[in-house]
Amino acid sequence: MDYQVLADLLFPHVTDTPESLEERFPLREVPEGAVITRMAPSPTGFVHLGNLVQGLTSERMAHQSGGVLFLRVEDTDAKREVPGAVEVLIDTLKHYGIQFDEGATHDGDAGLYGPYRQRQRAGIYHVYAKKLVSEGQAYPCFCTEEQLAAMRETQEANKENTGYYGKYAMWRDRSLEEIRSELNAGNPWVLRFRSTGSIENQFKFDDLVKGKLTITENDVDHVLLKSDGIPTYHFAHAVDDHLMRTTHVVRGDEWLPTLPFHIQLFKALGFKLPKYVHIGPLMKMDGTSKRKLSKRKDPELALTYYKAEGFPVEAVYEYILTILNSNFEDWRRANPDAPADTFKFSPKKLNPAGSLFDYAKLTDVSKNVISRMDAAKVYELLTEWAKEFDPDFGSKLAADPELATAVLAIGRGGKKPRKDLAVWKDAKPYMGFFYDEYLEAPVFDEKFDKSVVLDALTRFLEKFDINDDANTWFNKVKEITEEMGFTSDMKAYKADPSAFPGTVADISTFIRQATTGKTNSPDLFTVMQILGYDRTVARIRAVMETLK
Ligand code: GLU
């Protein structure tokens, strides 16, 4: 058959050529070794941890090497598209420190390699479709759904591989006349690739995450263009990543099964194959076994979850680095104050089987991240969070920045900073007692008679001087301890607990509870300094009234 005639018949309006497209999208002028990569999401509106893993991997690879990260919107499935999804994705990733250099933006496209939305690229795909047809590498298929279903049934009954291949490829070798008559009848068609591969043949392939793979050739005549002329993922991947000059394809490993076809397709089109970085899924422990994080079962898959819980973005970012590159933690220990993006990220360190998501570890990382922030930064981020997720607390924080910052400064700085906060949600239970409205009534240990607690508080107020330094303050608490027959000698107490009604820890707890309503609080001396003399005394007095 004269394939050129067929190509003209199928694509009469295509006048552009692959050569002109090569000229329109020249090789990029980037330094040697620069990684050009992309995110290519389908705009379905759900932004999840997997996007962040992929985004961070691509972003690091691009920007560490002086390359480019661009955003391509894979909107070929109009039915699944959610309005505003692209904007949500851009904003969410930006929030996590991942910025695109080019591609789809809030207002159209930015960059010289667009359009960056696949539905707007139909004309470009058709140029290559026509070329493949003219070379006998692609052909139209007029099979109906019913025919394909029947084919599948036969294959299943015969225990054969399913798919459109070999003798099942019904339209592979039809005549021009047959094709013409279908077209004249107005019957819908898809464009299929004419595979010359055989499942008897294997070859070696190197994936940056998976390592050396043995790949079996593809023998299926996969669809390149659907009946509406819109490309399948496979065809668009080859055409777009070639013309956009992608050097590295970072994507989920659900694409591994079709990788043999992609390799074949790049070759058929005469394109240089990019490098592949196939990322395993995020896993979690479910009892004693591992399973993939699921959208349905695991709220923590959605990125909105981390925002609502109040994980600082830096914490989520560092946590992802921790699970992707096992040496990140050591690096962080050695470089506690360095910006996370000065860490040398390597895709080769990703676990080929997928990374294990561990909430406890995330919490740990987050505590460390927050403990390294200064009080002003903690105040700023906490207030921003609270305004959205706990407006009452948010307005209290905003009303008195000085108070909140002083509280948040307790135990901050120095070699061993306190790690009370893992998420912003922890802040209210931690510091809410500074605000009278959140102050809870103390519940004293029933082991002690009310009169004992009252006695301790009375003695404390008699001695309390807001101008005392921490040592003097604590010595006074010890004096009260001794005066009441309690002991400051913990060893002696341990040796014979029955010899004392209690210890200095109990006396401190009475005072702490009367001041804060809680048995646990930041350093009590500092708490009183921040509350000031009047508020401290008023609180203790009010509690004393309840003990009388
Ligand atoms: N649209 C594809 C997806 O969302 C993109 C895969 C790729 O990065 O090539 O899975």
Coordinates of C-alpha atoms and ligand atoms in Angstrom, one line a residue:
M1 CA 0.0 0.0 0.0
D2 CA 1.1 3.6 -0.6
Y3 CA 1.2 4.8 3.0
Q4 CA 1.6 8.4 2.0
V5 CA -1.8 8.2 0.3
L6 CA -3.3 6.7 3.5
A7 CA -1.6 9.5 5.6
D8 CA -3.1 12.2 3.3
L9 CA -6.4 10.5 3.5
L10 CA -6.5 10.3 7.3
F11 CA -4.9 13.7 8.0
P12 CA -5.7 15.9 5.0
H13 CA -5.4 19.2 7.0
V14 CA -2.0 18.5 8.5
T15 CA 0.6 20.5 6.6
D16 CA 3.1 21.1 9.3
T17 CA 6.1 18.7 9.4
P18 CA 8.2 17.2 12.1
E19 CA 11.1 19.2 10.8
S20 CA 9.3 22.5 11.3
L21 CA 8.3 21.4 14.8
E22 CA 12.0 20.6 15.5
E23 CA 12.8 24.1 14.5
R24 CA 10.0 25.7 16.5
F25 CA 11.1 23.9 19.7
P26 CA 14.9 23.9 19.5
L27 CA 17.1 22.1 22.0
R28 CA 17.4 24.1 25.2
E29 CA 20.4 26.1 26.0
V30 CA 21.3 24.7 29.4
P31 CA 24.5 23.8 31.1
E32 CA 25.9 20.3 30.5
G33 CA 24.2 17.8 32.7
A34 CA 21.2 20.0 33.4
V35 CA 18.0 18.1 34.1
I36 CA 14.9 19.2 32.2
T37 CA 11.9 17.6 33.8
R38 CA 8.2 18.1 34.3
M39 CA 5.1 17.3 36.3
A40 CA 2.4 16.1 34.0
P41 CA -0.7 15.8 36.2
S42 CA -4.2 15.1 35.1
P43 CA -6.3 17.9 36.5
T44 CA -8.5 15.8 38.7
G45 CA -8.4 18.2 41.7
F46 CA -6.9 15.8 44.3
V47 CA -3.4 16.9 45.3
H48 CA -1.8 14.2 47.4
L49 CA 1.4 13.2 49.1
G50 CA 2.4 11.3 45.9
N51 CA 2.3 14.5 43.9
L52 CA 4.6 16.1 46.5
V53 CA 7.0 13.1 46.3
Q54 CA 7.1 13.4 42.5
G55 CA 7.2 17.2 42.6
L56 CA 10.0 17.3 45.1
T57 CA 12.0 14.7 43.2
S58 CA 11.7 16.5 39.9
E59 CA 12.2 19.9 41.4
R60 CA 15.4 18.9 43.2
M61 CA 16.7 17.2 40.1
A62 CA 16.0 20.2 37.9
H63 CA 17.1 22.9 40.1
Q64 CA 20.1 21.2 41.6
S65 CA 21.5 20.8 38.1
G66 CA 20.7 24.2 36.8
G67 CA 17.9 22.7 34.7
V68 CA 14.2 23.4 34.2
L69 CA 11.0 22.2 35.8
F70 CA 7.8 22.7 33.9
L71 CA 4.2 21.9 34.3
R72 CA 2.3 20.2 31.6
V73 CA -1.4 19.6 32.0
E74 CA -2.6 16.2 30.8
D75 CA -6.2 17.1 30.2
T76 CA -6.9 14.6 27.4
D77 CA -9.7 13.0 29.5
A78 CA -12.2 15.9 29.6
K79 CA -14.6 13.8 31.6
R80 CA -12.3 13.6 34.6
E81 CA -11.3 17.2 34.6
V82 CA -12.2 19.3 37.6
P83 CA -12.4 23.1 37.1
G84 CA -9.7 24.9 39.0
A85 CA -7.7 21.8 39.5
V86 CA -4.6 23.2 37.8
E87 CA -4.6 26.3 40.0
V88 CA -5.0 24.2 43.1
L89 CA -2.1 22.1 42.1
I90 CA 0.1 25.1 41.3
D91 CA -0.8 26.8 44.6
T92 CA -0.4 23.7 46.7
L93 CA 3.0 22.8 45.3
K94 CA 4.2 26.4 45.6
H95 CA 3.1 26.3 49.3
Y96 CA 5.5 23.4 49.7
G97 CA 8.3 25.2 48.0
I98 CA 8.0 23.7 44.6
Q99 CA 7.8 26.3 41.8
F100 CA 7.6 25.7 38.1
D101 CA 9.9 27.6 35.8
E102 CA 7.5 27.3 32.9
G103 CA 4.3 25.7 31.8
A104 CA 0.7 26.1 32.7
T105 CA 0.0 29.0 35.1
H106 CA -3.0 30.7 36.6
D107 CA -3.2 32.9 33.5
G108 CA -2.4 30.8 30.5
D109 CA 1.0 29.5 29.7
A110 CA 4.5 30.7 30.3
G111 CA 7.4 29.5 28.2
L112 CA 8.5 28.8 24.7
Y113 CA 7.7 25.1 24.5
G114 CA 3.9 25.3 24.8
P115 CA 1.1 25.0 24.6
Y116 CA 1.4 23.2 27.9
R117 CA -2.2 21.8 28.0
Q118 CA -2.6 18.7 25.9
R119 CA -6.0 19.5 24.5
Q120 CA -4.4 22.5 22.8
R121 CA -1.7 20.4 21.2
A122 CA -4.0 18.2 19.0
G123 CA -2.5 19.7 15.8
I124 CA 1.1 18.8 17.0
Y125 CA 0.2 15.2 17.7
H126 CA -1.4 14.9 14.3
V127 CA 1.8 15.9 12.6
Y128 CA 3.6 12.9 14.1
A129 CA 0.5 10.6 13.6
K130 CA 0.6 11.5 9.9
K131 CA 4.4 10.8 9.8
L132 CA 3.9 7.4 11.4
V133 CA 1.1 6.5 9.0
S134 CA 3.2 7.6 6.0
E135 CA 5.9 5.3 7.1
G136 CA 3.6 2.3 7.7
Q137 CA 4.2 2.5 11.4
A138 CA 0.5 3.3 12.3
Y139 CA -2.8 2.5 10.8
P140 CA -6.5 3.2 11.4
C141 CA -8.6 0.6 13.2
F142 CA -12.4 0.6 12.8
C143 CA -13.1 -2.1 15.4
T144 CA -16.2 -1.7 17.4
E145 CA -16.5 -2.1 21.2
E146 CA -18.3 -5.4 20.6
Q147 CA -15.6 -6.7 18.3
L148 CA -12.9 -5.9 20.9
A149 CA -15.0 -7.5 23.7
A150 CA -15.4 -10.6 21.6
M151 CA -11.7 -10.7 20.9
R152 CA -11.0 -10.5 24.6
E153 CA -13.4 -13.3 25.4
T154 CA -11.7 -15.5 22.8
Q155 CA -8.3 -14.7 24.2
E156 CA -9.4 -15.4 27.8
A157 CA -11.1 -18.7 26.8
N158 CA -7.8 -19.7 25.0
K159 CA -5.7 -18.6 28.0
E160 CA -3.8 -16.2 25.7
N161 CA -2.5 -12.8 26.4
T162 CA -5.2 -10.2 25.9
G163 CA -4.8 -7.3 23.6
Y164 CA -4.7 -6.2 20.0
Y165 CA -1.7 -8.0 18.7
G166 CA -0.6 -10.5 16.1
K167 CA -3.4 -12.3 14.4
Y168 CA -5.9 -10.4 16.6
A169 CA -4.8 -7.1 15.0
M170 CA -7.8 -7.1 12.7
W171 CA -7.1 -3.8 10.9
R172 CA -3.3 -4.1 10.7
D173 CA -3.1 -5.1 7.0
R174 CA -6.4 -3.9 5.5
S175 CA -6.4 -2.4 2.0
L176 CA -6.7 1.2 1.2
E177 CA -10.1 0.4 -0.4
E178 CA -11.4 -1.1 2.8
I179 CA -10.2 1.8 4.8
R180 CA -11.6 4.3 2.4
S181 CA -15.0 2.7 2.4
E182 CA -15.2 2.8 6.3
L183 CA -14.2 6.4 6.2
N184 CA -16.8 7.2 3.6
A185 CA -19.4 5.4 5.7
G186 CA -18.4 7.9 8.5
N187 CA -17.4 5.1 10.9
P188 CA -15.2 6.1 13.8
W189 CA -11.6 5.0 14.0
V190 CA -8.7 5.0 16.3
L191 CA -5.1 5.2 15.2
R192 CA -3.0 2.2 16.2
F193 CA 0.8 1.7 16.3
R194 CA 2.0 -1.1 14.2
S195 CA 4.2 -3.0 16.6
T196 CA 7.1 -5.0 15.3
G197 CA 8.1 -6.2 18.7
S198 CA 7.9 -9.8 20.0
I199 CA 7.4 -11.1 23.5
E200 CA 10.1 -13.6 22.7
N201 CA 12.7 -10.8 22.9
Q202 CA 14.0 -9.1 26.0
F203 CA 16.5 -6.3 26.5
K204 CA 18.2 -4.5 29.4
F205 CA 17.1 -1.1 30.6
D206 CA 18.4 1.2 33.3
D207 CA 15.9 3.1 35.4
L208 CA 17.3 5.7 37.8
V209 CA 15.2 4.3 40.7
K210 CA 14.5 0.7 39.8
G211 CA 18.0 0.0 38.6
K212 CA 18.7 -2.6 35.8
L213 CA 15.5 -3.9 34.4
T214 CA 14.9 -6.8 32.0
I215 CA 12.2 -5.7 29.6
T216 CA 10.1 -7.8 27.3
E217 CA 9.3 -6.2 23.9
N218 CA 5.8 -5.0 23.3
D219 CA 3.8 -6.7 20.6
V220 CA 0.5 -4.9 21.1
D221 CA -0.7 -2.4 18.5
H222 CA -1.6 0.2 21.1
V223 CA -3.9 3.1 20.4
L224 CA -2.1 6.4 19.6
L225 CA -5.1 8.6 18.8
K226 CA -8.6 8.0 20.1
S227 CA -11.6 8.4 17.9
D228 CA -11.9 12.1 18.7
G229 CA -8.4 12.6 17.6
I230 CA -7.1 13.1 21.1
P231 CA -3.9 11.2 21.9
T232 CA -3.5 8.5 24.5
Y233 CA -1.1 9.1 27.3
H234 CA 1.5 7.0 25.5
F235 CA 1.6 9.0 22.3
A236 CA 1.3 12.4 24.1
H237 CA 4.1 11.4 26.4
A238 CA 6.5 10.6 23.5
V239 CA 5.6 13.7 21.4
D240 CA 5.5 16.2 24.3
D241 CA 8.5 15.0 26.2
H242 CA 10.5 15.1 23.0
L243 CA 9.4 18.5 21.8
M244 CA 9.6 20.0 25.3
R245 CA 13.1 18.6 25.5
T246 CA 12.6 16.6 28.7
T247 CA 15.7 14.8 29.7
H248 CA 14.3 13.0 32.7
V249 CA 10.8 11.6 33.1
V250 CA 9.9 11.4 36.8
R251 CA 6.6 9.5 37.2
G252 CA 4.8 6.8 39.2
D253 CA 5.8 3.2 38.6
E254 CA 2.3 2.4 37.6
W255 CA 3.7 3.3 34.1
L256 CA 6.3 0.5 34.2
P257 CA 4.1 -2.0 32.4
T258 CA 3.7 0.3 29.4
L259 CA 7.4 1.4 29.4
P260 CA 8.3 -1.2 26.7
F261 CA 5.8 0.4 24.5
H262 CA 7.1 3.9 25.3
I263 CA 10.7 2.9 24.5
Q264 CA 9.4 1.4 21.2
L265 CA 7.4 4.5 20.4
F266 CA 10.3 6.9 20.9
K267 CA 12.4 4.8 18.6
A268 CA 9.7 4.6 15.9
L269 CA 9.4 8.4 16.0
G270 CA 13.1 8.8 15.8
F271 CA 13.3 10.5 19.2
K272 CA 16.1 10.3 21.8
L273 CA 14.8 8.3 24.8
P274 CA 14.8 10.4 28.0
K275 CA 16.0 8.9 31.3
Y276 CA 13.3 7.4 33.5
V277 CA 12.8 7.8 37.2
H278 CA 10.0 5.5 38.2
I279 CA 8.9 6.2 41.7
G280 CA 7.4 3.5 43.8
P281 CA 4.1 4.1 45.7
L282 CA 3.9 5.4 49.2
M283 CA 3.3 2.6 51.6
K284 CA 2.1 2.4 55.1
M285 CA 2.0 -0.4 57.8
D286 CA -1.4 -1.8 58.3
G287 CA -1.0 -4.2 61.2
T288 CA 2.1 -6.2 60.3
S289 CA 1.9 -5.9 56.6
K290 CA 2.6 -3.0 54.2
R291 CA 0.1 -1.6 51.8
K292 CA -0.2 1.3 49.5
L293 CA -1.7 4.5 50.9
S294 CA -5.2 4.8 49.6
K295 CA -7.3 7.8 48.8
R296 CA -10.4 6.1 50.3
K297 CA -8.9 4.7 53.5
D298 CA -6.1 7.2 54.4
P299 CA -6.9 10.8 55.0
E300 CA -3.2 11.5 55.4
L301 CA -2.8 11.0 51.7
A302 CA -4.4 14.4 50.9
L303 CA -2.1 17.4 51.3
T304 CA -5.0 19.4 52.8
Y305 CA -4.8 17.1 55.8
Y306 CA -1.3 18.4 56.8
K307 CA -2.4 21.9 56.5
A308 CA -5.5 21.4 58.7
E309 CA -3.5 19.4 61.3
G310 CA -1.0 22.3 61.4
F311 CA 2.2 20.7 60.1
P312 CA 4.5 23.5 58.9
V313 CA 5.3 23.1 55.3
E314 CA 9.0 22.9 56.1
A315 CA 8.2 19.8 58.2
V316 CA 6.4 18.0 55.5
Y317 CA 9.1 18.9 53.1
E318 CA 11.9 17.6 55.3
Y319 CA 9.9 14.5 56.1
I320 CA 9.6 13.7 52.4
L321 CA 13.3 14.2 52.1
T322 CA 13.8 11.9 55.0
I323 CA 11.9 9.1 53.5
L324 CA 13.3 9.6 50.0
N325 CA 16.9 9.9 50.9
S326 CA 18.0 7.9 53.9
N327 CA 21.1 10.1 54.4
F328 CA 19.0 13.2 54.8
E329 CA 18.7 12.7 58.6
D330 CA 22.4 12.5 59.2
W331 CA 22.9 15.5 57.0
R332 CA 20.3 17.4 59.0
R333 CA 22.0 16.5 62.3
A334 CA 25.3 17.7 61.0
N335 CA 23.8 20.8 59.5
P336 CA 21.0 21.8 61.8
D337 CA 20.6 25.3 60.4
A338 CA 21.2 24.8 56.7
P339 CA 18.3 25.4 54.4
A340 CA 16.9 22.0 53.3
D341 CA 17.5 22.7 49.6
T342 CA 21.2 22.8 50.2
F343 CA 21.1 19.0 50.8
K344 CA 22.3 17.0 47.8
F345 CA 19.3 15.1 46.7
S346 CA 19.7 11.9 44.7
P347 CA 17.0 10.0 42.9
K348 CA 19.1 6.9 43.1
K349 CA 18.6 6.7 46.8
L350 CA 14.8 6.3 46.5
N351 CA 13.5 2.9 47.6
P352 CA 12.6 1.0 44.4
A353 CA 9.7 -0.7 46.2
G354 CA 8.3 2.6 47.4
S355 CA 8.7 4.6 50.6
L356 CA 7.2 3.8 53.9
F357 CA 5.0 6.6 55.3
D358 CA 5.2 6.7 59.1
Y359 CA 3.1 9.3 61.0
A360 CA 5.2 9.0 64.1
K361 CA 8.3 9.8 62.2
L362 CA 6.7 12.8 60.5
T363 CA 5.7 14.1 64.0
D364 CA 9.3 13.7 65.1
V365 CA 10.7 15.5 62.1
S366 CA 8.1 18.3 62.7
K367 CA 9.0 18.7 66.3
N368 CA 12.6 19.1 65.3
V369 CA 11.8 21.6 62.6
I370 CA 9.6 23.7 64.9
S371 CA 12.2 23.5 67.6
R372 CA 14.7 25.1 65.3
M373 CA 12.5 28.1 64.5
D374 CA 12.7 31.3 66.5
A375 CA 9.7 32.5 68.5
A376 CA 8.8 35.2 65.9
K377 CA 8.6 32.6 63.2
V378 CA 6.6 30.2 65.3
Y379 CA 4.3 33.0 66.2
E380 CA 3.8 34.0 62.6
L381 CA 3.0 30.5 61.3
L382 CA 0.9 29.5 64.3
T383 CA -1.2 32.6 64.1
E384 CA -1.7 32.1 60.3
W385 CA -2.8 28.5 61.0
A386 CA -5.1 29.4 63.9
K387 CA -6.8 32.2 62.1
E388 CA -8.0 29.6 59.6
F389 CA -8.5 26.5 61.7
D390 CA -9.1 27.8 65.3
P391 CA -10.3 31.4 64.8
D392 CA -10.9 32.1 68.5
F393 CA -7.4 31.1 69.4
G394 CA -6.2 33.0 66.3
S395 CA -7.7 36.2 67.4
K396 CA -6.2 35.8 70.9
L397 CA -2.8 35.3 69.4
A398 CA -3.2 38.2 67.0
A399 CA -4.5 40.5 69.8
D400 CA -1.3 40.3 71.9
P401 CA 1.7 39.3 69.8
E402 CA 4.1 40.2 72.6
L403 CA 2.5 37.8 75.1
A404 CA 2.3 34.9 72.6
T405 CA 5.9 35.5 71.4
A406 CA 7.2 35.5 74.9
V407 CA 5.4 32.2 75.6
L408 CA 6.7 30.7 72.5
A409 CA 10.2 31.8 73.3
I410 CA 10.2 29.6 76.4
G411 CA 12.9 26.9 76.1
R412 CA 13.7 28.0 72.5
G413 CA 17.3 28.4 71.2
G414 CA 20.3 26.8 72.8
K415 CA 21.6 23.3 72.2
K416 CA 18.6 21.4 73.5
P417 CA 15.5 23.4 72.5
R418 CA 12.2 22.2 73.9
K419 CA 10.1 20.1 71.5
D420 CA 6.6 20.6 72.7
L421 CA 5.0 21.3 69.4
A422 CA 4.7 18.9 66.5
V423 CA 1.8 20.5 64.9
W424 CA 0.1 23.9 65.4
K425 CA -2.9 22.0 66.9
D426 CA -0.6 21.2 69.9
A427 CA -0.2 24.9 70.7
K428 CA -3.6 25.5 72.4
P429 CA -3.2 22.6 74.9
Y430 CA 0.4 23.7 75.5
M431 CA -0.1 27.5 76.0
G432 CA -3.9 28.1 76.1
F433 CA -3.7 28.6 79.9
F434 CA -2.1 32.0 79.4
Y435 CA -5.5 33.2 78.2
D436 CA -8.0 33.4 81.1
E437 CA -10.8 32.0 78.9
Y438 CA -8.9 28.8 78.3
L439 CA -7.7 28.4 81.8
E440 CA -9.0 25.1 83.3
A441 CA -9.8 24.5 86.9
P442 CA -7.0 22.3 88.5
V443 CA -7.7 18.8 89.6
F444 CA -5.3 18.1 92.5
D445 CA -4.0 14.7 93.4
E446 CA -6.5 13.1 95.8
K447 CA -3.6 11.7 97.8
F448 CA -3.3 15.2 99.3
D449 CA -5.8 16.8 101.6
K450 CA -7.2 20.1 100.3
S451 CA -5.8 21.8 103.4
V452 CA -2.3 20.7 102.4
V453 CA -2.6 22.2 99.0
L454 CA -4.1 25.3 100.5
D455 CA -1.3 25.5 103.0
A456 CA 1.4 25.3 100.2
L457 CA -0.3 27.9 98.1
T458 CA -0.7 30.3 101.1
R459 CA 3.0 29.9 101.9
F460 CA 3.9 30.5 98.3
L461 CA 2.0 33.7 98.1
E462 CA 3.6 35.0 101.3
K463 CA 7.0 34.5 99.8
F464 CA 6.3 35.3 96.1
D465 CA 8.3 38.2 94.7
I466 CA 8.1 38.8 91.0
N467 CA 11.6 40.3 91.1
D468 CA 13.2 37.1 92.3
D469 CA 15.6 35.4 89.9
A470 CA 14.9 31.7 89.0
N471 CA 17.3 30.4 91.8
T472 CA 15.8 32.5 94.5
W473 CA 12.3 31.6 93.3
F474 CA 13.1 27.9 93.4
N475 CA 14.8 28.1 96.8
K476 CA 11.6 29.5 98.2
V477 CA 9.7 26.6 96.9
K478 CA 12.2 24.3 98.6
E479 CA 11.8 26.3 101.8
I480 CA 8.1 25.7 101.7
T481 CA 8.8 22.0 101.1
E482 CA 10.9 21.7 104.2
E483 CA 8.5 23.9 106.3
M484 CA 5.7 21.5 105.5
G485 CA 7.7 18.4 106.3
F486 CA 8.0 17.4 102.6
T487 CA 11.4 16.7 101.2
S488 CA 13.6 18.1 98.5
D489 CA 15.9 15.1 98.8
M490 CA 14.6 12.8 96.1
K491 CA 17.1 10.1 97.1
A492 CA 15.9 10.0 100.7
Y493 CA 12.3 10.0 99.5
K494 CA 12.9 7.1 97.2
A495 CA 14.7 5.1 99.9
D496 CA 11.7 5.5 102.3
P497 CA 8.6 7.2 100.8
S498 CA 6.6 6.6 104.0
A499 CA 9.0 9.0 105.9
F500 CA 7.5 12.1 104.0
P501 CA 4.1 13.2 102.9
G502 CA 5.6 14.1 99.6
T503 CA 8.4 15.9 97.8
V504 CA 9.4 19.2 96.3
A505 CA 7.9 18.0 93.0
D506 CA 4.5 17.7 94.7
I507 CA 4.7 21.2 96.1
S508 CA 5.8 22.6 92.7
T509 CA 2.9 20.8 91.1
F510 CA 0.4 22.4 93.5
I511 CA 1.7 25.8 92.5
R512 CA 1.9 24.9 88.9
Q513 CA -1.7 23.7 88.9
A514 CA -3.0 26.7 90.7
T515 CA -1.2 29.0 88.1
T516 CA -1.8 27.1 84.9
G517 CA -4.6 24.6 85.7
K518 CA -2.3 21.8 84.5
T519 CA 0.2 19.4 85.9
N520 CA 2.4 20.0 82.9
S521 CA 3.5 23.4 81.7
P522 CA 6.5 25.2 80.4
D523 CA 9.0 26.4 83.0
L524 CA 6.9 27.7 85.9
F525 CA 9.2 30.5 86.9
T526 CA 9.1 31.9 83.4
V527 CA 5.4 31.4 83.1
M528 CA 4.9 33.6 86.2
Q529 CA 7.3 36.2 84.8
I530 CA 5.1 36.4 81.6
L531 CA 1.8 36.4 83.5
G532 CA 3.1 39.1 85.8
Y533 CA 2.6 39.5 89.6
D534 CA -1.0 40.5 89.5
R535 CA -2.3 37.8 87.2
T536 CA -0.3 35.1 89.0
V537 CA -1.5 36.1 92.4
A538 CA -5.1 36.4 91.2
R539 CA -5.1 33.0 89.8
I540 CA -3.6 31.4 92.9
R541 CA -6.0 33.2 95.1
A542 CA -9.0 32.1 93.1
V543 CA -7.9 28.5 93.4
M544 CA -7.3 28.9 97.1
E545 CA -10.9 30.0 97.5
T546 CA -12.1 26.7 96.0
L547 CA -10.0 24.8 98.6
K548 CA -11.4 26.5 101.6
Ligands
GLU1 N1 -0.8 12.2 33.6 C1 0.0 11.2 34.0 C2 -0.3 10.9 35.5 O1 -0.9 11.7 36.1 C3 1.5 11.7 34.0 C4 2.5 10.6 34.2 C5 3.8 11.3 33.8 O2 4.4 12.0 34.6 O3 4.3 11.0 32.7 O4 -0.1 9.8 35.9

